[in-house]
């Protein structure tokens, strides 16, 4: 099997798995208990917080543990909205191609009287700092822009956007779930006030994540109960998963350059290979994208059929995001960058990791080309296009 769906989830790294099992076996006490066995778990928690903070140039007291990216996004956005509302500021800026954890939280806030402004995204999948500058008003309380897009991998000008927000004293949150462990992050240099991450996107376990909150910003709790996480997130901490998350992030950051170099090479090869398929188009800027992300549309193809046939060939890939598979709507991200419905339906996302080899990439290219040709051969619509009865959309 070739696993090329690392944007959906990743395999746990052996160091993270070892850390998790070790903790489950040996440090399973409750970190809130006063006896030494409990305090051992509290130490693991404190160390993990320290490690994660260091990876993004934050301090340990700015890191809150959550159940993952979705919870971190919800908590960050709701907290910033509450802070704004207390000052009578209820305007929030975001983009049309955010993850649903962000978009649906914003939708909820809209029903509560907030004004949500979703910026259009240019065809290359990158927001311009100018767009943020122009959208900011006196009532703006939050700008939330993802670090890197989960479908097309495009990297946003986070530092510049952060700078604009800083100058206007507006909270800047970034969903960095696809970036953490994959791109260098420095919350200070990049002017980030709040940042979401999720362990299972960087070879940690599922169901655990972190939220960075700059000192001085009041976090709102979504879950009431115990005093864990300074009273901002009740519930006994998942110490083994947190410990594995810290180990995984540290490992990813340590190997970031080596892995990126390898992935950039594979990504280039994959893009070149898939471009050769007639009437195909790469989604998102060719260079300003995650080193592991390739996303194409193929005219006349239905994404789901493509995935099923690739599965038969032992390739795990995705069409759009895991959240939209199972629904017939085309990806909101591809629509946001202006792909017509007909084209957006035929999308393929391949997200690699460092375990993939060059021969795997060759096999993927060959398989995709075969499957696309096969599906087009069966399509009445494609026959109409070939015969000139209908027009082609892509060159
Ligand atoms: C996966 C993902 C999320 C959700 O993270 P979970 O830990 O699965 O809740 C949020 N945002 C982005 C960009 C993602 O890729």
Coordinates of C-alpha atoms and ligand atoms in Angstrom, one line a residue:
X1 CA 0.0 0.0 0.0
X2 CA 1.2 3.5 -0.8
X3 CA -0.3 5.9 1.8
X4 CA -0.5 9.4 0.1
X5 CA -3.2 10.9 2.3
X6 CA -1.1 12.5 5.0
X7 CA -3.2 15.7 5.0
X8 CA -6.1 13.6 6.4
X9 CA -4.0 11.8 9.0
X10 CA -0.5 10.5 9.5
X11 CA 1.0 7.3 10.8
X12 CA 2.4 7.6 14.3
X13 CA 6.2 7.9 14.3
X14 CA 8.0 5.2 16.1
X15 CA 9.4 7.7 18.7
X16 CA 5.9 9.1 19.4
X17 CA 4.5 5.6 19.7
X18 CA 7.2 4.5 22.1
X19 CA 6.7 7.6 24.2
X20 CA 3.0 6.9 24.3
X21 CA 3.3 3.3 25.2
X22 CA 5.9 4.0 27.9
X23 CA 3.6 6.6 29.4
X24 CA 0.6 4.3 29.3
X25 CA 2.6 1.6 31.1
X26 CA 4.6 3.7 33.6
X27 CA 3.1 7.1 34.1
X28 CA -0.6 6.5 34.1
X29 CA -1.3 8.4 37.3
X30 CA -3.7 11.4 37.4
X31 CA -1.6 14.6 37.1
X32 CA -4.0 16.3 39.5
X33 CA -3.3 13.8 42.3
X34 CA -0.9 15.0 45.0
X35 CA 1.0 11.8 45.7
X36 CA 4.3 11.3 43.9
X37 CA 2.9 8.8 41.3
X38 CA 0.4 11.5 40.2
X39 CA 3.0 14.2 40.2
X40 CA 5.2 12.1 37.9
X41 CA 2.4 12.4 35.3
X42 CA 2.2 16.1 36.0
X43 CA 5.9 16.3 35.2
X44 CA 5.4 14.6 31.9
X45 CA 2.6 17.1 31.2
X46 CA 4.9 20.1 32.1
X47 CA 7.8 18.7 30.0
X48 CA 5.5 18.2 27.0
X49 CA 4.2 21.7 27.3
X50 CA 7.7 23.0 27.4
X51 CA 8.8 21.0 24.3
X52 CA 5.8 22.1 22.3
X53 CA 6.3 25.8 23.3
X54 CA 9.9 25.6 22.2
X55 CA 9.0 24.2 18.8
X56 CA 7.0 27.4 18.0
X57 CA 9.0 29.9 20.0
X58 CA 6.4 30.4 22.7
X59 CA 6.5 29.9 26.5
X60 CA 5.0 26.9 28.2
X61 CA 2.3 28.9 30.0
X62 CA 1.0 29.9 26.5
X63 CA 0.2 26.3 25.5
X64 CA -3.2 24.7 26.2
X65 CA -3.9 21.1 25.5
X66 CA -7.1 20.3 23.6
X67 CA -8.7 17.3 21.8
X68 CA -7.3 18.4 18.4
X69 CA -7.4 21.0 15.7
X70 CA -11.2 21.4 15.6
X71 CA -11.4 22.2 19.3
X72 CA -8.4 24.5 19.2
X73 CA -10.0 26.4 16.3
X74 CA -13.4 26.6 18.1
X75 CA -11.8 27.8 21.4
X76 CA -9.6 30.4 19.8
X77 CA -12.3 32.0 17.6
X78 CA -14.9 32.0 20.3
X79 CA -12.5 33.5 22.8
X80 CA -11.5 36.3 20.5
X81 CA -15.1 37.0 19.6
X82 CA -16.0 37.3 23.3
X83 CA -13.2 39.7 23.9
X84 CA -14.3 41.7 20.9
X85 CA -18.0 41.7 21.9
X86 CA -17.1 43.1 25.4
X87 CA -15.6 46.1 23.6
X88 CA -18.5 46.4 21.1
X89 CA -16.3 45.0 18.3
X90 CA -18.1 42.3 16.3
X91 CA -16.5 42.2 12.9
X92 CA -14.4 39.2 12.0
X93 CA -12.2 38.7 8.9
X94 CA -11.4 35.2 7.5
X95 CA -11.3 33.5 4.1
X96 CA -13.7 31.4 2.0
X97 CA -11.2 28.5 2.0
X98 CA -10.7 27.8 5.7
X99 CA -11.3 24.4 7.3
X100 CA -14.8 23.8 8.3
X101 CA -13.8 23.9 12.0
X102 CA -13.2 27.6 11.4
X103 CA -16.0 28.3 8.9
X104 CA -18.8 26.6 11.0
X105 CA -17.6 28.3 14.2
X106 CA -17.8 31.6 12.3
X107 CA -21.3 30.7 11.0
X108 CA -22.4 30.1 14.6
X109 CA -21.1 33.5 15.6
X110 CA -22.9 35.1 12.7
X111 CA -26.2 33.8 14.2
X112 CA -25.1 35.5 17.4
X113 CA -24.8 38.9 15.7
X114 CA -21.2 39.0 14.6
X115 CA -20.4 40.2 11.1
X116 CA -18.3 37.7 9.3
X117 CA -16.3 38.8 6.3
X118 CA -14.9 35.9 4.2
X119 CA -12.3 37.2 1.8
X120 CA -12.1 35.8 -1.8
X121 CA -9.0 33.8 -2.6
X122 CA -7.0 34.4 -5.8
X123 CA -6.7 31.5 -8.2
X124 CA -3.3 30.7 -6.9
X125 CA -4.8 29.9 -3.5
X126 CA -2.9 32.7 -1.6
X127 CA -4.4 35.6 0.3
X128 CA -2.8 39.0 -0.2
X129 CA -1.9 41.0 2.9
X130 CA -3.5 44.0 1.1
X131 CA -6.8 42.2 1.2
X132 CA -6.6 42.1 5.0
X133 CA -5.5 45.7 5.3
X134 CA -8.4 46.8 3.2
X135 CA -11.0 44.7 5.1
X136 CA -10.0 45.9 8.6
X137 CA -12.3 48.3 10.3
X138 CA -12.5 49.9 13.7
X139 CA -15.0 47.2 14.8
X140 CA -12.7 44.3 13.7
X141 CA -11.9 42.0 16.7
X142 CA -10.3 39.0 15.0
X143 CA -8.5 38.0 11.8
X144 CA -8.4 34.2 11.4
X145 CA -6.4 32.9 8.4
X146 CA -5.0 29.4 8.0
X147 CA -1.3 28.9 7.8
X148 CA -1.4 26.4 5.0
X149 CA -4.5 25.1 3.2
X150 CA -5.4 21.5 3.9
X151 CA -6.6 20.7 0.4
X152 CA -4.3 22.6 -2.0
X153 CA -1.4 23.1 0.4
X154 CA -0.9 26.8 -0.3
X155 CA 1.0 28.7 2.3
X156 CA -0.3 32.1 3.4
X157 CA 1.8 35.2 4.1
X158 CA 1.3 34.8 7.8
X159 CA 4.1 37.1 9.0
X160 CA 2.8 40.0 6.9
X161 CA -0.8 39.5 7.9
X162 CA 0.2 39.2 11.5
X163 CA 2.1 42.5 11.2
X164 CA -0.9 44.3 9.9
X165 CA -3.1 42.9 12.7
X166 CA -0.4 43.8 15.3
X167 CA -0.4 47.4 14.1
X168 CA -4.1 47.7 14.3
X169 CA -4.2 45.8 17.7
X170 CA -6.4 43.1 16.3
X171 CA -6.1 39.4 17.5
X172 CA -4.6 37.2 14.8
X173 CA -5.4 33.5 14.9
X174 CA -4.0 31.0 12.5
X175 CA -5.2 27.4 12.0
X176 CA -1.7 25.9 11.6
X177 CA -2.9 22.3 11.7
X178 CA -1.3 21.5 8.3
X179 CA 1.8 23.6 9.1
X180 CA 2.9 22.4 12.5
X181 CA 5.7 20.0 12.1
X182 CA 5.8 20.7 8.3
X183 CA 6.9 24.3 8.1
X184 CA 9.0 26.5 10.4
X185 CA 6.8 28.3 13.0
X186 CA 7.8 31.2 15.2
X187 CA 4.9 32.8 16.9
X188 CA 6.9 35.9 17.8
X189 CA 8.6 36.5 14.4
X190 CA 5.4 35.7 12.6
X191 CA 3.2 38.0 14.8
X192 CA 0.8 35.2 15.7
X193 CA -1.5 35.7 18.7
X194 CA -3.3 32.3 18.6
X195 CA -2.4 29.1 16.8
X196 CA -4.1 25.8 16.5
X197 CA -2.3 22.4 15.9
X198 CA -3.3 18.8 15.9
X199 CA -1.0 15.9 16.8
X200 CA -2.3 13.4 14.2
X201 CA -1.3 15.7 11.4
X202 CA 2.4 15.4 12.4
X203 CA 2.8 11.7 13.3
X204 CA 1.2 12.0 16.8
X205 CA -2.0 10.3 18.0
X206 CA -5.5 11.3 17.1
X207 CA -7.8 13.2 19.5
X208 CA -5.1 15.5 20.9
X209 CA -4.0 18.9 20.0
X210 CA -2.8 22.2 21.3
X211 CA -3.7 25.9 21.2
X212 CA -1.1 28.6 21.6
X213 CA -2.5 31.8 23.2
X214 CA -0.3 34.8 23.5
X215 CA 0.1 36.0 27.1
X216 CA -2.5 38.6 28.0
X217 CA -5.3 37.2 25.8
X218 CA -8.1 35.9 27.9
X219 CA -9.1 32.4 26.9
X220 CA -12.8 31.3 27.2
X221 CA -13.4 27.8 28.4
X222 CA -15.6 25.6 26.2
X223 CA -15.7 22.7 28.7
X224 CA -16.6 23.3 32.4
X225 CA -15.5 21.2 35.3
X226 CA -12.1 20.7 36.8
X227 CA -9.3 23.1 37.1
X228 CA -7.1 21.5 34.4
X229 CA -5.4 23.8 31.9
X230 CA -5.7 26.8 34.2
X231 CA -9.5 26.3 34.3
X232 CA -9.8 26.8 30.6
X233 CA -10.3 23.2 29.6
X234 CA -11.7 20.8 32.1
X235 CA -11.2 17.0 32.0
X236 CA -8.3 14.7 33.1
X237 CA -5.5 15.3 30.6
X238 CA -4.7 12.6 28.0
X239 CA -1.1 12.4 29.3
X240 CA 0.1 9.6 27.0
X241 CA -1.2 11.3 23.9
X242 CA 0.1 14.7 25.0
X243 CA 3.5 13.2 25.6
X244 CA 3.5 11.5 22.2
X245 CA 2.4 14.8 20.6
X246 CA 5.4 16.6 22.1
X247 CA 7.7 13.8 21.0
X248 CA 6.2 13.8 17.5
X249 CA 6.4 17.6 17.1
X250 CA 10.0 17.8 18.4
X251 CA 11.0 15.0 16.0
X252 CA 9.3 16.6 13.1
X253 CA 10.8 20.0 13.8
X254 CA 14.3 18.4 14.2
X255 CA 14.0 16.7 10.8
X256 CA 12.0 19.4 9.1
X257 CA 14.8 20.5 6.7
X258 CA 15.9 17.0 5.7
X259 CA 12.3 15.9 5.2
X260 CA 11.3 19.1 3.3
X261 CA 14.2 18.6 0.9
X262 CA 13.2 15.1 0.2
X263 CA 9.5 16.0 -0.2
X264 CA 10.2 18.9 -2.5
X265 CA 12.0 16.6 -4.9
X266 CA 9.2 14.1 -4.8
X267 CA 6.5 16.8 -5.1
X268 CA 8.3 18.2 -8.2
X269 CA 8.5 14.8 -9.8
X270 CA 4.8 14.1 -9.1
X271 CA 3.6 17.5 -10.4
X272 CA 5.7 17.1 -13.6
X273 CA 4.3 13.6 -14.1
X274 CA 0.6 14.5 -13.6
X275 CA 0.9 17.6 -15.7
X276 CA 1.5 15.4 -18.7
X277 CA -2.1 14.0 -18.4
X278 CA -4.1 15.9 -21.0
X279 CA -6.7 18.4 -19.7
X280 CA -5.4 18.5 -16.2
X281 CA -4.6 21.4 -14.0
X282 CA -2.6 21.9 -10.8
X283 CA -4.6 23.5 -8.0
X284 CA -2.8 26.2 -6.0
X285 CA 0.5 27.9 -6.5
X286 CA 3.2 25.5 -7.8
X287 CA 5.9 26.7 -5.4
X288 CA 4.2 28.4 -2.4
X289 CA 2.7 25.2 -1.1
X290 CA 3.4 22.5 1.5
X291 CA 6.3 20.4 0.5
X292 CA 4.1 17.3 0.6
X293 CA 1.0 18.5 -1.2
X294 CA -0.1 17.9 -4.8
X295 CA -3.6 18.7 -5.9
X296 CA -4.9 18.3 -9.4
X297 CA -8.2 18.5 -11.3
X298 CA -8.8 16.2 -14.3
X299 CA -11.5 17.3 -16.7
X300 CA -14.3 14.7 -17.3
X301 CA -13.4 12.7 -14.1
X302 CA -15.5 12.1 -11.1
X303 CA -13.2 12.3 -8.0
X304 CA -14.8 9.4 -6.1
X305 CA -14.4 6.9 -9.0
X306 CA -10.8 8.0 -9.3
X307 CA -10.2 7.3 -5.6
X308 CA -11.9 3.9 -5.7
X309 CA -9.8 2.7 -8.7
X310 CA -6.6 4.1 -7.1
X311 CA -7.5 2.1 -4.0
X312 CA -7.7 -1.0 -6.2
X313 CA -4.2 -0.2 -7.2
X314 CA -3.1 0.1 -3.6
X315 CA -2.9 3.9 -3.4
X316 CA -4.6 5.8 -0.6
X317 CA -5.4 9.4 -1.8
X318 CA -8.2 11.9 -1.3
X319 CA -10.5 14.1 -3.3
X320 CA -10.8 17.3 -1.5
X321 CA -10.9 16.9 2.3
X322 CA -11.9 13.9 4.4
X323 CA -14.8 16.0 5.7
X324 CA -16.4 16.4 2.3
X325 CA -15.9 12.8 1.1
X326 CA -19.3 11.1 1.4
X327 CA -21.0 14.2 0.2
X328 CA -21.6 15.1 -3.4
X329 CA -20.8 18.8 -3.0
X330 CA -17.5 19.8 -4.7
X331 CA -14.8 21.1 -2.4
X332 CA -15.5 24.6 -1.1
X333 CA -11.7 25.2 -1.4
X334 CA -11.7 24.5 -5.1
X335 CA -14.8 26.6 -5.7
X336 CA -13.1 29.4 -3.6
X337 CA -10.2 29.5 -6.0
X338 CA -12.6 29.7 -8.9
X339 CA -12.6 26.2 -10.3
X340 CA -16.0 25.6 -12.1
X341 CA -18.2 22.9 -10.4
X342 CA -17.6 20.5 -13.3
X343 CA -13.8 20.6 -12.9
X344 CA -13.9 20.8 -9.1
X345 CA -15.6 17.4 -9.0
X346 CA -12.6 15.7 -10.6
X347 CA -10.0 16.6 -8.0
X348 CA -7.2 14.5 -6.5
X349 CA -5.2 15.3 -3.5
X350 CA -1.9 13.4 -2.9
X351 CA -0.2 14.3 0.4
X352 CA 3.1 12.5 0.8
X353 CA 5.3 11.8 3.7
X354 CA 9.0 11.0 4.1
X355 CA 8.3 7.2 3.8
X356 CA 7.3 7.5 0.2
X357 CA 10.1 6.6 -2.4
X358 CA 10.7 7.8 -5.9
X359 CA 9.5 4.5 -7.3
X360 CA 6.3 5.0 -5.3
X361 CA 5.9 8.3 -7.0
X362 CA 6.5 6.7 -10.5
X363 CA 3.9 4.1 -9.7
X364 CA 1.4 6.8 -8.6
X365 CA 1.9 8.8 -11.8
X366 CA 1.5 5.7 -14.0
X367 CA -1.6 4.6 -12.0
X368 CA -3.4 8.0 -12.1
X369 CA -2.7 8.3 -15.8
X370 CA -4.2 4.8 -16.4
X371 CA -7.2 5.4 -14.3
X372 CA -8.0 8.8 -15.8
X373 CA -7.8 7.3 -19.3
X374 CA -10.0 4.4 -18.3
X375 CA -12.7 6.6 -16.7
X376 CA -12.7 9.0 -19.6
X377 CA -13.0 6.1 -22.0
X378 CA -16.3 5.1 -20.3
X379 CA -17.7 8.6 -20.1
X380 CA -20.5 9.7 -22.5
X381 CA -19.7 13.3 -21.6
X382 CA -16.1 12.8 -22.6
X383 CA -17.2 11.3 -26.0
X384 CA -19.2 14.4 -26.6
X385 CA -16.2 16.6 -25.9
X386 CA -14.0 14.5 -28.2
X387 CA -16.5 14.7 -31.0
X388 CA -16.9 18.5 -30.5
X389 CA -20.5 18.3 -29.3
X390 CA -19.5 19.9 -26.0
X391 CA -16.6 22.2 -25.3
X392 CA -13.5 21.3 -23.2
X393 CA -13.0 23.5 -20.1
X394 CA -9.3 22.8 -19.6
X395 CA -6.5 23.0 -22.2
Ligands
LIG1 C1 -7.3 18.2 10.2 C2 -7.6 19.7 10.2 C3 -8.3 20.3 11.3 C4 -9.1 19.4 12.3 O1 -8.2 18.8 13.1 P1 -8.7 17.6 14.1 O2 -7.6 17.3 15.0 O3 -8.9 16.4 13.1 O4 -9.9 18.1 14.7 C5 -8.5 21.6 11.3 N1 -7.9 22.4 10.4 C6 -7.1 21.9 9.4 C7 -6.4 22.9 8.4 C8 -6.9 20.5 9.3 O5 -6.2 20.1 8.3

